PDB file of C-alpha atoms in Angstrom:
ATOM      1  CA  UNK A 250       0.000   0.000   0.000  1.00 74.00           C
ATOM      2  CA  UNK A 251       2.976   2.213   1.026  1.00 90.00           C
ATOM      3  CA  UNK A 252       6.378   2.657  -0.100  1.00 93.00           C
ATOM      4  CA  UNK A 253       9.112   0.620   1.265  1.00 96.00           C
ATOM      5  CA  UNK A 254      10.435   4.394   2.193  1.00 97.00           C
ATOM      6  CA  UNK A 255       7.136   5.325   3.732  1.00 96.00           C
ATOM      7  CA  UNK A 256       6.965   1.921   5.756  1.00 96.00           C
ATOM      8  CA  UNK A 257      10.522   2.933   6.919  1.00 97.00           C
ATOM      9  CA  UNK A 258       9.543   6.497   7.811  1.00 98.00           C
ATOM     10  CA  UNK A 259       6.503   5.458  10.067  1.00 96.00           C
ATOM     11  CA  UNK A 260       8.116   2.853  12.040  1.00 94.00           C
ATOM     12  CA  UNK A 261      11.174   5.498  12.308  1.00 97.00           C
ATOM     13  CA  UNK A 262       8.119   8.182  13.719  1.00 97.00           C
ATOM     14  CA  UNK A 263       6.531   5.536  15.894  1.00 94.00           C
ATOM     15  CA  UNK A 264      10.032   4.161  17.145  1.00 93.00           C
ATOM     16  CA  UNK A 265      11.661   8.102  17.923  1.00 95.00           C
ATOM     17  CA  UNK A 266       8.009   8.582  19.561  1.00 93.00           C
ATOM     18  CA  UNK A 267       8.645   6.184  21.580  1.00 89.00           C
ATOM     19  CA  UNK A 268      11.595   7.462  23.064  1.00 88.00           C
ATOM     20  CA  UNK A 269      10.341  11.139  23.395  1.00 86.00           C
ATOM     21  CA  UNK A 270      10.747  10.985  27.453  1.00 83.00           C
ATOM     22  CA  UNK A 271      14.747   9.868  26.769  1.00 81.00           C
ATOM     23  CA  UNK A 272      17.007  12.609  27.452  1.00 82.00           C
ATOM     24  CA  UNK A 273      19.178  11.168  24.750  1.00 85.00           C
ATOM     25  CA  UNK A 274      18.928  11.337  21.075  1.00 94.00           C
ATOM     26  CA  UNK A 275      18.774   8.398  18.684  1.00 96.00           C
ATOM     27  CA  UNK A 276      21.316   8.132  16.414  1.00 96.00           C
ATOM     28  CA  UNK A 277      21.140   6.884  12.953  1.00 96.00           C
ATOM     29  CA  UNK A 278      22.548   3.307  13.569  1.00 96.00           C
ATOM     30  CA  UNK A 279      20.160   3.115  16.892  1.00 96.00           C
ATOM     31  CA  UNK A 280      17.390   3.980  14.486  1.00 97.00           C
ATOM     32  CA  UNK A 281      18.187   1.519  12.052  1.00 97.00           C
ATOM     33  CA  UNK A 282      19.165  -1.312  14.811  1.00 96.00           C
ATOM     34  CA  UNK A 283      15.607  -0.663  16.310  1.00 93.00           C
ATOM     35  CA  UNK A 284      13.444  -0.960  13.058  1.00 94.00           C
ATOM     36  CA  UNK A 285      15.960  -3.483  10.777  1.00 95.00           C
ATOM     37  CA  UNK A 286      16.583  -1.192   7.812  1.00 96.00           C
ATOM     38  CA  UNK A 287      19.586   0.188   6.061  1.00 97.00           C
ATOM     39  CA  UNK A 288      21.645   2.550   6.665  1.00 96.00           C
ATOM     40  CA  UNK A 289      22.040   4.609   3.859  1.00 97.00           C
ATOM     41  CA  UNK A 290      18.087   4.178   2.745  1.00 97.00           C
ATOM     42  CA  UNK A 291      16.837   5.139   6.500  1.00 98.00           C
ATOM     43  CA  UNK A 292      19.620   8.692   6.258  1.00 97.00           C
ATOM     44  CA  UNK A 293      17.529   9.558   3.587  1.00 98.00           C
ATOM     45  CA  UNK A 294      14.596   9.485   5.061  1.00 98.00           C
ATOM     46  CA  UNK A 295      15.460  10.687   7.958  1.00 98.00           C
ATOM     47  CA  UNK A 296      16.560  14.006   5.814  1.00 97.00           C
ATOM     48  CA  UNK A 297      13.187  14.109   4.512  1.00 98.00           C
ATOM     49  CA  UNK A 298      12.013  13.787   7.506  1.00 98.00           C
ATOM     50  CA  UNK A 299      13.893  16.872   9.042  1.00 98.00           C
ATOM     51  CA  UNK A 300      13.520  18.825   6.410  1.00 98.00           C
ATOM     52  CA  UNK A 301       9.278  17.963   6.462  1.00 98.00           C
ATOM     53  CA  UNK A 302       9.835  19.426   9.953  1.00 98.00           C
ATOM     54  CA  UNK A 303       8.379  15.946  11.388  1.00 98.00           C
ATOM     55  CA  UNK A 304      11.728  15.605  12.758  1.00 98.00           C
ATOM     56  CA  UNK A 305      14.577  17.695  14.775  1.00 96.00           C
ATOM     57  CA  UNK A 306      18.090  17.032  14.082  1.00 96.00           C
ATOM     58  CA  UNK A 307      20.995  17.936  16.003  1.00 94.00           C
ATOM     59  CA  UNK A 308      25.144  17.792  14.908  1.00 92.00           C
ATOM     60  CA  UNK A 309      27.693  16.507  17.177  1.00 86.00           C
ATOM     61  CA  UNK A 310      28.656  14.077  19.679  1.00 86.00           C
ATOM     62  CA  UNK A 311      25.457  14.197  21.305  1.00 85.00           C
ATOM     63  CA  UNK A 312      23.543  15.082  18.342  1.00 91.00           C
ATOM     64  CA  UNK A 313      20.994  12.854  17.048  1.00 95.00           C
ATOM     65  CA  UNK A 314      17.086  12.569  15.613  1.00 97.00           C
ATOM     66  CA  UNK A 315      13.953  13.606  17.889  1.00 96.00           C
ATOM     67  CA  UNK A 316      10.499  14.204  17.141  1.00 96.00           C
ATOM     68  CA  UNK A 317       8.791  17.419  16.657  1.00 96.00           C
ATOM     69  CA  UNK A 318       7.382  19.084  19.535  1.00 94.00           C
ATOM     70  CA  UNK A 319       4.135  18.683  18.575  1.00 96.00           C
ATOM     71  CA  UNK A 320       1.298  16.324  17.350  1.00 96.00           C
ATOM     72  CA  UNK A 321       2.080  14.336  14.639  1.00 97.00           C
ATOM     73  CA  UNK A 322      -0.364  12.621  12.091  1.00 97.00           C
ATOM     74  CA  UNK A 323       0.296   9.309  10.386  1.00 97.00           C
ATOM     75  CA  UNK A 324      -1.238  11.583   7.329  1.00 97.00           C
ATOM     76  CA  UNK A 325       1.875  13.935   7.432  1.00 98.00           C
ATOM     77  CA  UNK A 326       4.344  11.096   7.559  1.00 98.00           C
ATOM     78  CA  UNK A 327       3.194   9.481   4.320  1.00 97.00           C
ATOM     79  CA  UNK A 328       2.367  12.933   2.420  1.00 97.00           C
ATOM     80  CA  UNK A 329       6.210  13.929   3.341  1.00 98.00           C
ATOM     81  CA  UNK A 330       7.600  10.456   2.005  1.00 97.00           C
ATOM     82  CA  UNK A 331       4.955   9.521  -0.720  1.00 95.00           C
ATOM     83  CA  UNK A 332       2.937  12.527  -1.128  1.00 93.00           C
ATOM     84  CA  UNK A 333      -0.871  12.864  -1.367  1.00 90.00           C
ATOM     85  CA  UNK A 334      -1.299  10.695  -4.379  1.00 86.00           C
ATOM     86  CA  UNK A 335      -2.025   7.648  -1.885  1.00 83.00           C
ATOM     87  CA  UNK A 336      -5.287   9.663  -0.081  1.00 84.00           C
ATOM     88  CA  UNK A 337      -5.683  11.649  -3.671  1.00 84.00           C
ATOM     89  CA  UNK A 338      -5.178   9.801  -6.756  1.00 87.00           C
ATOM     90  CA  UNK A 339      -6.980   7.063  -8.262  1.00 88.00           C
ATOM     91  CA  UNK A 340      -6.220   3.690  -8.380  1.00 86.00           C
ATOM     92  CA  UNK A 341      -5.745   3.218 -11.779  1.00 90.00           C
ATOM     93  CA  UNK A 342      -3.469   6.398 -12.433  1.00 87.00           C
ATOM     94  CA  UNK A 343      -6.193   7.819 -14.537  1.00 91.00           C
ATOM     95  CA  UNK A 344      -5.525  11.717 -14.506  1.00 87.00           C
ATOM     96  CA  UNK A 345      -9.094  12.734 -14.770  1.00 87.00           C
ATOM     97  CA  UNK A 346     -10.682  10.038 -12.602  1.00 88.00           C
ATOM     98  CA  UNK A 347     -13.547  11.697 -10.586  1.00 87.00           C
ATOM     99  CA  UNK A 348     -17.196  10.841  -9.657  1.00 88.00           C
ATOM    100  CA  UNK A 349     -18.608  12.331 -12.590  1.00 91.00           C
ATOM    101  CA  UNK A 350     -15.652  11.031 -15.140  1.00 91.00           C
ATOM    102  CA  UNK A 351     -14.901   7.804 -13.506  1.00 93.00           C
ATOM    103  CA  UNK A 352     -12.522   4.842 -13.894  1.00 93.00           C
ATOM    104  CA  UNK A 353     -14.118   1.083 -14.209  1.00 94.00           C
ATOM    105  CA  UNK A 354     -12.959   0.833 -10.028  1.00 93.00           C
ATOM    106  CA  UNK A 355     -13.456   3.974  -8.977  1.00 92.00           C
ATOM    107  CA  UNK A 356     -16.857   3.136  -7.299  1.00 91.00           C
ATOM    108  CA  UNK A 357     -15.539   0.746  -5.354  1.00 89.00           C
ATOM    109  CA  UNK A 358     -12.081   2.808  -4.267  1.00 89.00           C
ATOM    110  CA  UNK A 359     -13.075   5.602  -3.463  1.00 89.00           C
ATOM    111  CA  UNK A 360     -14.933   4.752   0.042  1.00 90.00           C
ATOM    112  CA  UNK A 361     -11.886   2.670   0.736  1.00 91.00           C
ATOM    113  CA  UNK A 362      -9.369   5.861  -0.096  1.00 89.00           C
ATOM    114  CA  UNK A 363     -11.124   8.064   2.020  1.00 90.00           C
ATOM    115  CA  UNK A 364     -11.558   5.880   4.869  1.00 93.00           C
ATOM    116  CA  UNK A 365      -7.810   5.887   4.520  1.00 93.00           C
ATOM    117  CA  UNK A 366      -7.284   9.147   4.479  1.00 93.00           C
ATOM    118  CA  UNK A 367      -9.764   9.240   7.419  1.00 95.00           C
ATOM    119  CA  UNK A 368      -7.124   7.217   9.699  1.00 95.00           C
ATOM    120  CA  UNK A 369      -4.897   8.663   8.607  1.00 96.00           C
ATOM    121  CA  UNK A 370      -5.765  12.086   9.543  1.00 96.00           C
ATOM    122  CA  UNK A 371      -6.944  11.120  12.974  1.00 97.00           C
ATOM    123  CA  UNK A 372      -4.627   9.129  13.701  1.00 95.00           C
ATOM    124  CA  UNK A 373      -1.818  10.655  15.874  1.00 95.00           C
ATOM    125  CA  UNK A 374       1.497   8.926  16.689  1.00 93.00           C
ATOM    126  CA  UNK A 375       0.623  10.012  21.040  1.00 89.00           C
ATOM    127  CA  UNK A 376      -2.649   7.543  20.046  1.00 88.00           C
ATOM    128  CA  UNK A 377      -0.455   3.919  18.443  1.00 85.00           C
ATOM    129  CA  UNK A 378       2.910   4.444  21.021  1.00 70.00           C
ATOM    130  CA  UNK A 379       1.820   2.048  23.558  1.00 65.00           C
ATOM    131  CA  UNK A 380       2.836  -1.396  23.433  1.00 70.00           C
ATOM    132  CA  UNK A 381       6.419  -0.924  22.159  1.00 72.00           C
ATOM    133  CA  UNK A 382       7.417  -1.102  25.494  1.00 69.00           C
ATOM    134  CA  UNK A 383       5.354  -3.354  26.755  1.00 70.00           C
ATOM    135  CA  UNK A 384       6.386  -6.128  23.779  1.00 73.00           C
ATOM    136  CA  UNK A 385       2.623  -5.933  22.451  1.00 74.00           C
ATOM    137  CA  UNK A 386       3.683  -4.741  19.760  1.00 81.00           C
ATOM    138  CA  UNK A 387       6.390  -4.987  17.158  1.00 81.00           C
ATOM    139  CA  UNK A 388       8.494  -2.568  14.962  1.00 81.00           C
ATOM    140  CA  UNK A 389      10.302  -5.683  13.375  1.00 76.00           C
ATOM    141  CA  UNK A 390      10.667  -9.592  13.241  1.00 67.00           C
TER     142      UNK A 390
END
């Protein structure tokens, strides 16, 4: 449904969330140790990230990721890495897809899309950070 980089970025929000009471910040090979991706790949999405202002990033010894200081939609997450298209677009790729110039599937997509969309938008990392610590639930394998 996503892409692999949008996967990456919301376990990389849900996992940083996780740690927002830590006085430290995670570094990029703690990040990538926590959710089993690669290096390289998760630096660039942690740019995007930062520069999306989802993220704060700090240089140095000490420096590291942290999430913004404020709440944080799953919806903002995948628009930074994969844009709208996903809540937007229809499912086909048809540029002119719409209710009254529709695709053969667009009928049955569109409730689906914006109940999507719908989650997404209420959906707040603060509401889906339990149960990493508890080992309900899982960032990896």
């Amino acid at each position: 449904m996503f892409s692999k980089a949008c996967e990456y970025a919301l376990k990389i929000m849900i996992y940083l969330n996780s740690k927002r009471e830590d006085t430290h910040l995670a570094g990029l090979k703690e990040i990538t140790k926590a959710i089993d991706s690669p290096e390289a790949y998760t630096a660039k999405i942690l740019q995007q990230l930062v520069r999306s202002k989802l993220l704060i990033s700090l240089r140095g010894p000490s420096g590291g990721f942290k999430v913004a200081d404020r709440p944080i939609t799953l919806l903002e997450i995948v628009v930074a890495i994969d844009g709208e298209k996903i809540v937007s677009s229809c499912v086909l790729g048809l540029e002119q897809c719409s209710a009254k110039h529709p695709c053969p599937v667009h009928q049955r997509f569109v409730s689906v899309r914006d109940y999507l969309k719908g989650v997404l938008t209420t959906t707040k990392l603060s509401d889906i950070e339990s149960g990493l610590d508890e080992g309900i639930s899982f960032l990896k394998m």
